[in-house]
Amino acid sequence: MNERLSDALYGLGWSTVKKLPEPVAVRLGQTLADTAWKRRGKGVLRLEANLARVVPDAGPERLAELSRAGMRSYLRYWMESFRLPAWSETRIKEGFEPEGLHHLTDGLAAGKGVILALPHLGNWDLAGAWVTRNLGVPFTTVAERLKPETLYDRFVAYREGLGMEVLPHTGGSAFGTLARRLRAGGLVCLVADRDLSASGVEVTFFGDTARMPAGPAILAQQTGALLLPVTLWFDATPVMKGRVHPPVEVPETGARAEKTSLMTQALADAFAEGIADHPEDWHMLQRLWLADLEPREQS
């Protein structure tokens, strides 16, 4: 029942919210965010606990302000995502202003594959749509299989409609396909700030241990692709901002596991820089640090 309800709610969002005038959608998102924040549910409390690690000097009032702003940012992501399929080419092209874009364009022009690795900051779907429209570059990404299957199909159709090739996270074939795309000089985009599986790489993140996926670093080593961290943020305007960080280099010496660890730590450091600058735009409403996990989640 809960799975069918989730599918129905997402379907309602994509069918209804995208038809609203933008100012109405903005106000609706803020109202929903404030209502959820006031209820102090598990997601809000977890967000606040995560923000306490990011801004360790913040007192209760500051944390409350940050979590409220965080929920507004999170709902802005959803309102924009529901509306993206109905946005004009011009609205998408004018909806994002990245700095450091030369790292991406120079890598593609050199014929190298490029991996963009992002945390859950801002609206990564909008950034992806901007890349396909402004740069004319398609890219491949990976999506977690959601339940029910119809909900997963909705997300795949939505992202494919924005110009993305979407591979399922499970099934074992995603890594090989990503490697082939990169060897052909293509672009791969991966959200890469949380991996609770046994294959996750342990990193130091805001002073404590967390796990992040090994995939971006391993793909860069095996294919010679450029690995670029990306961070995103919102401001008071309708235009999202972002930064393409300098490349994470493959170490010249060491075993693969050692290289992967060093490169994933470098990604974590770039993510931490962007999150520290814009903590309210980090949409991490789940447990991340190993110390916060239930024993069964660490196995």
Short mmCIF file of C-alpha atoms in Angstrom, two decimals, residues 93 96 98 101-106 108 116 127-139 187 244:
data_model
loop_
_atom_site.label_atom_id
_atom_site.label_comp_id
_atom_site.label_asym_id
_atom_site.label_seq_id
_atom_site.Cartn_x
_atom_site.Cartn_y
_atom_site.Cartn_z
CA LYS A 93 19.60 27.23 -20.29
CA PHE A 96 22.02 27.36 -14.03
CA PRO A 98 28.38 27.14 -13.24
CA LEU A 101 33.17 24.91 -16.58
CA HIS A 102 36.45 24.83 -18.54
CA HIS A 103 37.51 21.76 -16.58
CA LEU A 104 34.62 19.88 -18.19
CA THR A 105 34.78 21.35 -21.69
CA ASP A 106 38.57 21.03 -21.93
CA LEU A 108 35.71 16.60 -23.45
CA LEU A 116 31.27 14.31 -12.87
CA ALA A 127 22.44 20.67 -13.80
CA GLY A 128 22.18 17.57 -15.97
CA ALA A 129 19.46 19.06 -18.16
CA TRP A 130 21.58 22.21 -18.52
CA VAL A 131 24.54 20.13 -19.73
CA THR A 132 22.48 18.36 -22.37
CA ARG A 133 20.94 21.64 -23.60
CA ASN A 134 23.79 24.16 -23.33
CA LEU A 135 26.72 21.91 -24.16
CA GLY A 136 24.80 19.52 -26.41
CA VAL A 137 26.45 16.61 -24.60
CA PRO A 138 24.42 13.54 -23.61
CA PHE A 139 25.57 11.63 -20.56
CA LEU A 187 30.34 11.86 -20.09
CA VAL A 244 33.21 22.35 -11.38
#
